Short mmCIF file of C-alpha atoms in Angstrom, two decimals:
data_model
loop_
_atom_site.label_atom_id
_atom_site.label_comp_id
_atom_site.label_asym_id
_atom_site.label_seq_id
_atom_site.Cartn_x
_atom_site.Cartn_y
_atom_site.Cartn_z
CA UNK A 1 1.91 -110.64 -128.23
CA UNK A 2 3.04 -109.74 -131.85
CA UNK A 3 1.18 -106.77 -133.25
CA UNK A 4 0.55 -106.10 -136.98
CA UNK A 5 1.89 -102.43 -137.73
CA UNK A 6 -0.67 -101.80 -140.38
CA UNK A 7 -3.39 -102.37 -137.56
CA UNK A 8 -1.47 -100.22 -135.40
CA UNK A 9 -2.03 -97.58 -138.48
CA UNK A 10 -5.79 -98.27 -138.60
CA UNK A 11 -5.95 -97.81 -134.67
CA UNK A 12 -4.11 -94.47 -135.29
CA UNK A 13 -6.62 -93.62 -137.74
CA UNK A 14 -9.77 -94.40 -135.97
CA UNK A 15 -8.52 -91.89 -133.15
CA UNK A 16 -7.62 -89.14 -135.80
CA UNK A 17 -10.71 -89.73 -137.78
CA UNK A 18 -12.93 -89.21 -134.46
CA UNK A 19 -11.39 -86.05 -133.29
CA UNK A 20 -11.14 -85.01 -136.65
CA UNK A 21 -15.06 -84.82 -136.67
CA UNK A 22 -14.79 -81.54 -134.92
CA UNK A 23 -13.91 -79.65 -138.46
CA UNK A 24 -17.57 -80.27 -139.21
CA UNK A 25 -18.75 -77.77 -136.96
CA UNK A 26 -19.89 -75.31 -139.49
CA UNK A 27 -23.06 -77.96 -139.83
CA UNK A 28 -24.12 -76.94 -136.17
CA UNK A 29 -23.85 -73.21 -136.24
CA UNK A 30 -27.08 -72.27 -138.19
CA UNK A 31 -29.22 -74.88 -136.77
CA UNK A 32 -28.10 -73.81 -132.78
CA UNK A 33 -28.57 -70.06 -133.82
CA UNK A 34 -32.16 -70.78 -135.08
CA UNK A 35 -33.47 -73.23 -132.55
CA UNK A 36 -31.59 -71.74 -129.38
CA UNK A 37 -31.55 -67.93 -130.50
CA UNK A 38 -27.89 -67.74 -129.23
CA UNK A 39 -25.88 -65.45 -131.17
CA UNK A 40 -23.39 -66.46 -133.92
CA UNK A 41 -20.78 -65.07 -132.03
CA UNK A 42 -21.41 -66.97 -128.88
CA UNK A 43 -21.66 -70.51 -130.71
CA UNK A 44 -18.56 -69.61 -132.66
CA UNK A 45 -16.29 -68.97 -129.48
CA UNK A 46 -16.87 -72.77 -128.67
CA UNK A 47 -15.31 -73.76 -131.60
CA UNK A 48 -12.41 -70.90 -131.36
CA UNK A 49 -12.01 -72.29 -127.46
CA UNK A 50 -11.67 -75.89 -128.83
CA UNK A 51 -9.23 -75.15 -131.82
CA UNK A 52 -7.14 -72.94 -129.53
CA UNK A 53 -6.91 -75.30 -126.61
CA UNK A 54 -6.11 -78.44 -129.03
CA UNK A 55 -2.60 -76.97 -130.06
CA UNK A 56 -1.54 -75.83 -126.56
CA UNK A 57 -2.96 -79.27 -124.83
CA UNK A 58 -0.85 -81.06 -127.34
CA UNK A 59 2.26 -79.07 -126.09
CA UNK A 60 1.07 -78.97 -122.32
CA UNK A 61 0.56 -82.77 -121.98
CA UNK A 62 3.25 -84.17 -124.31
CA UNK A 63 5.22 -85.20 -121.25
CA UNK A 64 2.05 -86.87 -119.76
CA UNK A 65 1.66 -88.46 -122.77
CA UNK A 66 5.06 -90.04 -123.09
CA UNK A 67 4.69 -91.25 -119.59
CA UNK A 68 1.54 -92.72 -119.87
CA UNK A 69 2.24 -94.42 -123.02
CA UNK A 70 -0.22 -94.22 -126.14
CA UNK A 71 -2.90 -96.82 -124.71
CA UNK A 72 -3.72 -94.93 -121.75
CA UNK A 73 -3.32 -91.46 -123.43
CA UNK A 74 -5.43 -92.35 -126.12
CA UNK A 75 -7.99 -93.60 -123.68
CA UNK A 76 -8.13 -90.29 -121.50
CA UNK A 77 -8.36 -88.36 -125.02
CA UNK A 78 -11.51 -90.73 -125.56
CA UNK A 79 -13.15 -89.97 -122.27
CA UNK A 80 -12.39 -86.30 -122.49
CA UNK A 81 -13.21 -85.88 -126.19
CA UNK A 82 -16.56 -88.00 -126.12
CA UNK A 83 -17.76 -86.32 -122.97
CA UNK A 84 -17.11 -82.98 -124.37
CA UNK A 85 -19.23 -83.88 -127.18
CA UNK A 86 -21.88 -85.70 -125.37
CA UNK A 87 -21.82 -82.57 -122.83
CA UNK A 88 -22.52 -80.20 -125.67
CA UNK A 89 -25.78 -81.96 -125.98
CA UNK A 90 -26.57 -81.47 -122.26
CA UNK A 91 -25.74 -77.61 -122.83
CA UNK A 92 -28.30 -77.40 -125.41
CA UNK A 93 -30.85 -79.05 -123.31
CA UNK A 94 -30.21 -76.84 -120.48
CA UNK A 95 -29.94 -73.66 -122.83
CA UNK A 96 -26.75 -72.90 -120.89
CA UNK A 97 -24.05 -71.15 -123.79
CA UNK A 98 -21.48 -71.29 -120.93
CA UNK A 99 -21.80 -74.79 -120.46
CA UNK A 100 -21.41 -75.27 -124.04
CA UNK A 101 -18.15 -73.45 -123.96
CA UNK A 102 -16.77 -75.63 -121.10
CA UNK A 103 -17.91 -78.95 -122.77
CA UNK A 104 -17.43 -78.59 -126.56
CA UNK A 105 -14.78 -75.75 -126.31
CA UNK A 106 -12.70 -76.80 -123.27
CA UNK A 107 -13.28 -80.41 -122.50
CA UNK A 108 -13.36 -81.41 -126.37
CA UNK A 109 -10.03 -79.19 -126.91
CA UNK A 110 -8.05 -80.97 -124.24
CA UNK A 111 -9.29 -84.61 -125.71
CA UNK A 112 -8.44 -83.29 -129.19
CA UNK A 113 -4.84 -82.23 -128.25
CA UNK A 114 -4.03 -85.37 -126.36
CA UNK A 115 -5.69 -87.66 -128.81
CA UNK A 116 -3.77 -85.81 -131.72
CA UNK A 117 -0.18 -86.58 -130.31
CA UNK A 118 -1.15 -89.98 -128.45
CA UNK A 119 -0.43 -92.24 -131.49
CA UNK A 120 1.83 -90.38 -133.62
CA UNK A 121 5.24 -90.96 -132.26
CA UNK A 122 4.40 -94.77 -131.69
CA UNK A 123 3.46 -94.72 -135.34
CA UNK A 124 6.86 -93.38 -136.42
CA UNK A 125 8.41 -96.07 -134.16
CA UNK A 126 6.48 -99.02 -136.30
CA UNK A 127 7.42 -97.50 -139.49
CA UNK A 128 11.45 -96.52 -139.65
CA UNK A 129 11.43 -97.31 -143.24
CA UNK A 130 8.33 -95.01 -143.95
CA UNK A 131 7.99 -92.36 -141.33
CA UNK A 132 6.27 -89.90 -143.71
CA UNK A 133 3.44 -92.55 -144.85
CA UNK A 134 2.79 -93.38 -141.49
CA UNK A 135 2.00 -89.94 -140.09
CA UNK A 136 0.49 -89.26 -143.48
CA UNK A 137 -1.85 -91.96 -142.77
CA UNK A 138 -2.92 -90.60 -139.37
CA UNK A 139 -3.64 -87.21 -140.00
CA UNK A 140 -5.24 -88.01 -143.19
CA UNK A 141 -7.87 -89.55 -141.05
CA UNK A 142 -7.70 -86.22 -139.02
CA UNK A 143 -8.39 -84.31 -142.01
CA UNK A 144 -11.13 -86.42 -143.16
CA UNK A 145 -13.14 -86.74 -140.13
CA UNK A 146 -15.21 -83.83 -141.29
CA UNK A 147 -16.17 -85.26 -144.66
CA UNK A 148 -17.74 -88.18 -142.62
CA UNK A 149 -19.25 -86.14 -139.73
CA UNK A 150 -20.79 -83.27 -141.78
CA UNK A 151 -23.43 -85.05 -143.48
CA UNK A 152 -24.11 -87.48 -140.59
CA UNK A 153 -24.43 -84.81 -138.31
CA UNK A 154 -26.71 -82.93 -140.57
CA UNK A 155 -29.22 -85.87 -141.12
CA UNK A 156 -29.05 -86.63 -137.27
CA UNK A 157 -30.13 -83.10 -136.72
CA UNK A 158 -33.00 -83.54 -138.82
CA UNK A 159 -33.98 -86.29 -137.86
CA UNK A 160 -33.80 -86.41 -133.91
CA UNK A 161 -32.54 -82.99 -132.96
CA UNK A 162 -29.43 -81.19 -131.80
CA UNK A 163 -28.96 -82.43 -128.18
CA UNK A 164 -29.50 -86.08 -129.20
CA UNK A 165 -27.06 -85.88 -132.40
CA UNK A 166 -24.39 -84.51 -129.60
CA UNK A 167 -25.23 -87.50 -127.70
CA UNK A 168 -25.06 -90.11 -130.55
CA UNK A 169 -21.72 -88.58 -131.96
CA UNK A 170 -20.22 -88.23 -128.75
CA UNK A 171 -20.72 -91.90 -127.94
CA UNK A 172 -19.67 -92.91 -131.47
CA UNK A 173 -16.39 -91.01 -131.08
CA UNK A 174 -15.69 -92.52 -127.61
CA UNK A 175 -16.32 -96.15 -128.78
CA UNK A 176 -14.03 -95.56 -132.17
CA UNK A 177 -11.11 -94.17 -129.97
CA UNK A 178 -11.26 -96.49 -127.13
CA UNK A 179 -11.11 -99.64 -129.84
CA UNK A 180 -8.25 -97.78 -131.20
CA UNK A 181 -6.26 -97.17 -127.92
CA UNK A 182 -7.08 -100.95 -127.06
CA UNK A 183 -4.65 -102.26 -129.68
CA UNK A 184 -2.08 -99.58 -130.19
CA UNK A 185 1.19 -100.08 -128.52
CA UNK A 186 5.16 -99.21 -129.19
CA UNK A 187 7.34 -101.97 -130.69
CA UNK A 188 10.21 -103.29 -129.11
CA UNK A 189 13.41 -100.86 -129.10
CA UNK A 190 15.07 -100.93 -132.08
CA UNK A 191 12.52 -102.47 -134.16
CA UNK A 192 12.70 -102.98 -138.01
CA UNK A 193 10.17 -104.69 -140.41
CA UNK A 194 11.31 -108.01 -141.68
CA UNK A 195 11.94 -106.52 -145.25
CA UNK A 196 14.07 -103.66 -143.96
CA UNK A 197 15.99 -106.11 -141.79
CA UNK A 198 16.66 -108.14 -144.68
CA UNK A 199 17.80 -105.69 -146.80
CA UNK A 200 19.99 -103.97 -144.21
CA UNK A 201 21.93 -107.37 -143.19
CA UNK A 202 22.56 -107.93 -146.97
CA UNK A 203 23.59 -104.75 -147.49
CA UNK A 204 21.02 -103.64 -150.10
CA UNK A 205 19.65 -100.85 -147.76
CA UNK A 206 21.23 -98.56 -145.37
CA UNK A 207 19.23 -97.70 -142.36
CA UNK A 208 19.14 -94.05 -142.22
CA UNK A 209 19.90 -92.73 -138.96
CA UNK A 210 18.39 -89.65 -137.02
CA UNK A 211 20.73 -86.54 -137.07
CA UNK A 212 20.59 -86.52 -133.43
CA UNK A 213 18.69 -88.11 -130.23
CA UNK A 214 17.40 -85.43 -127.85
CA UNK A 215 15.03 -85.02 -125.13
CA UNK A 216 12.49 -82.26 -125.75
CA UNK A 217 14.17 -79.94 -123.43
CA UNK A 218 17.52 -80.25 -125.51
CA UNK A 219 15.24 -80.04 -128.86
CA UNK A 220 14.06 -76.58 -127.83
CA UNK A 221 17.45 -75.27 -127.07
CA UNK A 222 18.59 -75.84 -130.81
CA UNK A 223 18.13 -73.39 -133.84
CA UNK A 224 16.51 -76.43 -135.84
CA UNK A 225 13.66 -76.47 -133.82
CA UNK A 226 12.80 -72.93 -133.98
CA UNK A 227 13.47 -72.98 -137.76
CA UNK A 228 10.91 -76.13 -138.32
CA UNK A 229 8.35 -74.11 -135.62
CA UNK A 230 8.56 -70.97 -137.92
CA UNK A 231 8.04 -72.63 -140.93
CA UNK A 232 5.15 -74.43 -139.97
CA UNK A 233 3.58 -71.38 -138.20
CA UNK A 234 3.54 -69.49 -141.62
CA UNK A 235 2.46 -72.83 -143.35
CA UNK A 236 -0.35 -73.13 -141.11
CA UNK A 237 -1.08 -69.41 -140.99
CA UNK A 238 -1.41 -69.44 -144.73
CA UNK A 239 -3.42 -72.42 -145.10
CA UNK A 240 -6.06 -71.57 -142.16
CA UNK A 241 -6.35 -67.86 -143.72
CA UNK A 242 -7.16 -69.34 -147.32
CA UNK A 243 -9.45 -71.85 -145.93
CA UNK A 244 -11.40 -69.11 -143.50
CA UNK A 245 -11.81 -66.78 -146.36
CA UNK A 246 -11.91 -69.08 -149.85
CA UNK A 247 -15.60 -68.68 -150.47
CA UNK A 248 -15.79 -64.75 -150.37
CA UNK A 249 -12.37 -64.26 -151.82
CA UNK A 250 -13.04 -66.08 -154.99
CA UNK A 251 -16.63 -64.34 -155.35
CA UNK A 252 -14.74 -61.15 -155.22
CA UNK A 253 -11.48 -61.67 -157.14
CA UNK A 254 -12.91 -63.98 -160.05
CA UNK A 255 -16.62 -63.38 -159.74
CA UNK A 256 -17.28 -67.16 -158.82
CA UNK A 257 -20.89 -67.78 -158.07
CA UNK A 258 -22.11 -68.65 -154.60
CA UNK A 259 -22.86 -72.27 -155.58
CA UNK A 260 -19.53 -72.41 -157.30
CA UNK A 261 -17.64 -71.38 -154.34
CA UNK A 262 -19.52 -73.75 -152.03
CA UNK A 263 -18.37 -76.28 -154.28
CA UNK A 264 -14.74 -75.12 -154.28
CA UNK A 265 -14.83 -75.32 -150.65
CA UNK A 266 -15.84 -79.11 -150.64
CA UNK A 267 -13.20 -79.85 -153.13
CA UNK A 268 -10.62 -77.95 -150.74
CA UNK A 269 -11.47 -80.60 -148.00
CA UNK A 270 -10.18 -83.35 -150.41
CA UNK A 271 -7.06 -81.54 -151.23
CA UNK A 272 -6.52 -80.90 -147.33
CA UNK A 273 -7.05 -84.37 -146.74
CA UNK A 274 -5.15 -85.99 -149.78
CA UNK A 275 -2.20 -83.63 -149.22
CA UNK A 276 -1.66 -85.16 -146.02
CA UNK A 277 -0.97 -88.28 -147.54
CA UNK A 278 0.70 -87.89 -150.82
CA UNK A 279 2.84 -85.14 -149.57
CA UNK A 280 4.21 -87.26 -146.63
CA UNK A 281 4.57 -90.62 -148.93
CA UNK A 282 6.52 -88.39 -151.55
CA UNK A 283 8.74 -86.91 -148.57
CA UNK A 284 9.99 -90.64 -147.77
CA UNK A 285 11.73 -90.77 -151.23
CA UNK A 286 12.88 -87.15 -151.37
CA UNK A 287 13.46 -86.05 -147.91
CA UNK A 288 11.37 -83.90 -145.47
CA UNK A 289 13.62 -80.86 -145.92
CA UNK A 290 13.02 -80.89 -149.74
CA UNK A 291 9.20 -81.05 -149.39
CA UNK A 292 9.14 -77.98 -147.34
CA UNK A 293 11.14 -76.18 -150.08
CA UNK A 294 8.72 -77.30 -152.29
CA UNK A 295 5.83 -75.96 -150.12
CA UNK A 296 7.20 -72.34 -149.78
CA UNK A 297 8.32 -72.25 -153.53
CA UNK A 298 4.96 -73.40 -154.53
CA UNK A 299 3.29 -71.00 -152.19
CA UNK A 300 5.44 -67.80 -153.25
CA UNK A 301 4.49 -68.21 -156.57
CA UNK A 302 0.62 -68.61 -155.84
CA UNK A 303 0.89 -65.78 -153.89
CA UNK A 304 2.39 -63.86 -156.30
CA UNK A 305 0.17 -64.95 -159.31
CA UNK A 306 -3.15 -65.14 -157.44
CA UNK A 307 -4.11 -61.07 -157.02
CA UNK A 308 -3.53 -61.10 -161.03
CA UNK A 309 -5.60 -63.96 -161.99
CA UNK A 310 -8.90 -63.82 -163.55
CA UNK A 311 -9.30 -67.36 -164.73
CA UNK A 312 -11.73 -68.95 -162.58
CA UNK A 313 -10.00 -72.55 -162.93
CA UNK A 314 -6.46 -71.22 -162.34
CA UNK A 315 -7.61 -69.31 -159.31
CA UNK A 316 -9.30 -72.48 -157.90
CA UNK A 317 -6.18 -74.70 -158.84
CA UNK A 318 -3.74 -72.25 -157.04
CA UNK A 319 -6.21 -72.35 -153.74
CA UNK A 320 -6.20 -76.25 -153.84
CA UNK A 321 -2.45 -76.24 -154.32
CA UNK A 322 -2.14 -74.09 -151.06
CA UNK A 323 -4.33 -76.02 -149.09
CA UNK A 324 -2.63 -79.42 -150.00
CA UNK A 325 0.43 -77.72 -148.60
CA UNK A 326 -1.25 -76.84 -145.46
CA UNK A 327 -2.34 -80.53 -145.32
CA UNK A 328 0.97 -81.72 -145.91
CA UNK A 329 2.91 -79.52 -143.40
CA UNK A 330 0.56 -81.53 -140.74
CA UNK A 331 1.49 -84.95 -141.79
CA UNK A 332 5.20 -84.06 -142.67
CA UNK A 333 5.94 -82.14 -139.11
CA UNK A 334 6.23 -85.27 -136.69
CA UNK A 335 8.32 -87.15 -139.60
CA UNK A 336 10.55 -84.24 -139.75
CA UNK A 337 10.97 -84.04 -136.06
CA UNK A 338 11.93 -87.39 -135.72
CA UNK A 339 14.32 -87.04 -138.35
CA UNK A 340 16.25 -84.12 -136.46
CA UNK A 341 15.65 -85.02 -132.93
CA UNK A 342 15.00 -88.59 -132.91
CA UNK A 343 11.95 -90.37 -131.26
CA UNK A 344 13.10 -90.60 -127.79
CA UNK A 345 10.70 -87.99 -126.83
CA UNK A 346 8.97 -87.47 -130.18
CA UNK A 347 5.49 -86.86 -128.53
CA UNK A 348 6.70 -83.97 -126.19
CA UNK A 349 8.61 -82.33 -129.09
CA UNK A 350 5.47 -82.66 -131.56
CA UNK A 351 3.46 -81.11 -129.01
CA UNK A 352 5.59 -78.01 -128.68
CA UNK A 353 5.60 -77.71 -132.44
CA UNK A 354 1.72 -78.25 -132.48
CA UNK A 355 1.42 -74.67 -130.84
CA UNK A 356 1.85 -73.07 -134.33
CA UNK A 357 -1.51 -74.95 -134.80
CA UNK A 358 -3.20 -72.75 -132.02
CA UNK A 359 -1.38 -69.58 -133.06
CA UNK A 360 -2.29 -69.85 -136.95
CA UNK A 361 -5.61 -70.65 -136.08
CA UNK A 362 -5.98 -67.28 -134.29
CA UNK A 363 -3.33 -65.05 -136.43
CA UNK A 364 -4.41 -66.29 -140.10
CA UNK A 365 -8.28 -65.26 -139.73
CA UNK A 366 -7.44 -62.28 -137.67
CA UNK A 367 -4.77 -60.98 -140.21
CA UNK A 368 -6.92 -61.58 -143.01
CA UNK A 369 -9.94 -59.73 -141.49
CA UNK A 370 -7.89 -56.87 -140.27
CA UNK A 371 -6.39 -56.36 -143.92
CA UNK A 372 -9.78 -56.61 -145.52
CA UNK A 373 -11.46 -54.17 -143.22
CA UNK A 374 -8.57 -51.76 -143.58
CA UNK A 375 -8.19 -51.86 -147.28
CA UNK A 376 -11.81 -52.90 -148.41
CA UNK A 377 -9.96 -55.61 -150.36
CA UNK A 378 -8.43 -59.14 -150.17
CA UNK A 379 -5.60 -57.94 -152.67
CA UNK A 380 -3.18 -56.67 -149.85
CA UNK A 381 -3.39 -60.15 -147.99
CA UNK A 382 -1.61 -61.66 -150.85
CA UNK A 383 1.32 -59.18 -150.51
CA UNK A 384 1.62 -59.51 -146.77
CA UNK A 385 1.80 -63.41 -147.08
CA UNK A 386 4.02 -63.25 -149.98
CA UNK A 387 6.57 -61.78 -147.70
CA UNK A 388 6.10 -64.19 -144.97
CA UNK A 389 6.52 -67.02 -147.34
CA UNK A 390 9.81 -65.68 -148.54
CA UNK A 391 11.10 -65.76 -145.03
CA UNK A 392 10.04 -69.04 -144.78
CA UNK A 393 11.62 -70.21 -148.00
CA UNK A 394 14.69 -68.93 -146.89
CA UNK A 395 14.66 -70.65 -143.47
CA UNK A 396 13.70 -73.79 -145.48
CA UNK A 397 16.77 -73.59 -147.80
CA UNK A 398 18.99 -72.76 -144.76
CA UNK A 399 17.73 -75.65 -142.96
CA UNK A 400 17.99 -78.16 -145.76
CA UNK A 401 21.51 -76.99 -146.16
CA UNK A 402 22.16 -77.64 -142.25
CA UNK A 403 20.32 -81.28 -142.75
CA UNK A 404 22.66 -82.15 -145.70
CA UNK A 405 25.69 -80.90 -143.70
CA UNK A 406 25.09 -83.28 -140.57
CA UNK A 407 24.17 -85.85 -142.57
CA UNK A 408 27.71 -85.73 -144.05
CA UNK A 409 29.41 -85.14 -140.88
CA UNK A 410 27.41 -88.17 -139.49
CA UNK A 411 28.34 -90.47 -142.20
CA UNK A 412 32.14 -89.66 -142.05
CA UNK A 413 32.08 -90.23 -138.16
CA UNK A 414 30.37 -93.71 -138.88
CA UNK A 415 33.04 -94.48 -141.63
CA UNK A 416 35.75 -93.62 -139.18
CA UNK A 417 34.25 -95.75 -136.44
CA UNK A 418 34.03 -98.51 -138.68
CA UNK A 419 37.31 -98.55 -140.06
CA UNK A 420 38.40 -98.38 -136.12
CA UNK A 421 36.24 -101.52 -135.58
CA UNK A 422 38.07 -103.28 -138.26
CA UNK A 423 41.73 -102.30 -137.11
CA UNK A 424 40.48 -103.35 -133.52
CA UNK A 425 39.21 -106.98 -134.85
CA UNK A 426 42.41 -107.19 -137.43
CA UNK A 427 44.72 -106.72 -133.79
#
């Protein structure tokens, strides 16, 4: 059966849109605390467990996802994530915090991690001509999930209560993810879209080859893997730090009103989602390594300027820039990994790289809260992150130089092999 690659992309978006709904968690906090009498800390722990597990689940189950294939993996993710959300409703009915942690935290976290990586490596194989755009579309769905879920969940809780809301959303996520999994499948080996194949045959387009074709075990032994891992860790940590304290930080530093800060947080969601698609699409034309250099150059300037910024509009614009880089890092990560290591075990490699997601989610808010408590101000936070981003910029420049060098060597080797083939044919 011939499949349409754009419908494959739509299937991946359906899966990511569902698990991305977890980012709307803040709408549940106050209603649960008020109605159930649970402490805010206990309610927050469930979200911390889920986000912490998601990144490590992606790494832990990467090999299993590759063996099972995208369809079965996405189905497993649908069952786990849907059951975790619906199970949270049971926990609310039973007034059990521990069950809430196990369902919303553990079960949903595992489903999220598996569901995140299940369609991505397949999507990259369907779009060899536009890898960045392909991964950007999928993770745009993940970043946009909260924009849809937040108002729906808020209205449902008012109409039918918290537990029923979890039942309805759990069933909805499960259905959407199953529908997406039923269509998704890998292409035949060596697949190229028709326009790319014609352009290649006519010599109008040179098919870019991956720098190497490696297994996950081989990839983690290379310096390029750890350079990419380190870069993404800093990018994620800076982004999550900014997201976690944007509202109080803006109120303290530039005197933004409470309502203005709330509006800014909403707009940040648009830049997070939009950055995932736009930066990924741009990377198809200027290269993934150049995009990461731009990320860290822009953020270095931003973190140097922000402590001295008094203009409200400029302050918000700089925060939006950092958040767009945060989103863009997630969409460029699998595409960059496929450029460096090939698509042979991309799901596993991508899973290993996503451990930065969990670590950044812990260290970003922890670092900013520790510094704020120690110094009574957010200003020193910028100095710490300026140093981290400066190191990442050096790493990104070094990686870009390595990529260019390897590309030149590969081109030279291909040229020698072509000359050899011509000589053999002539004989």
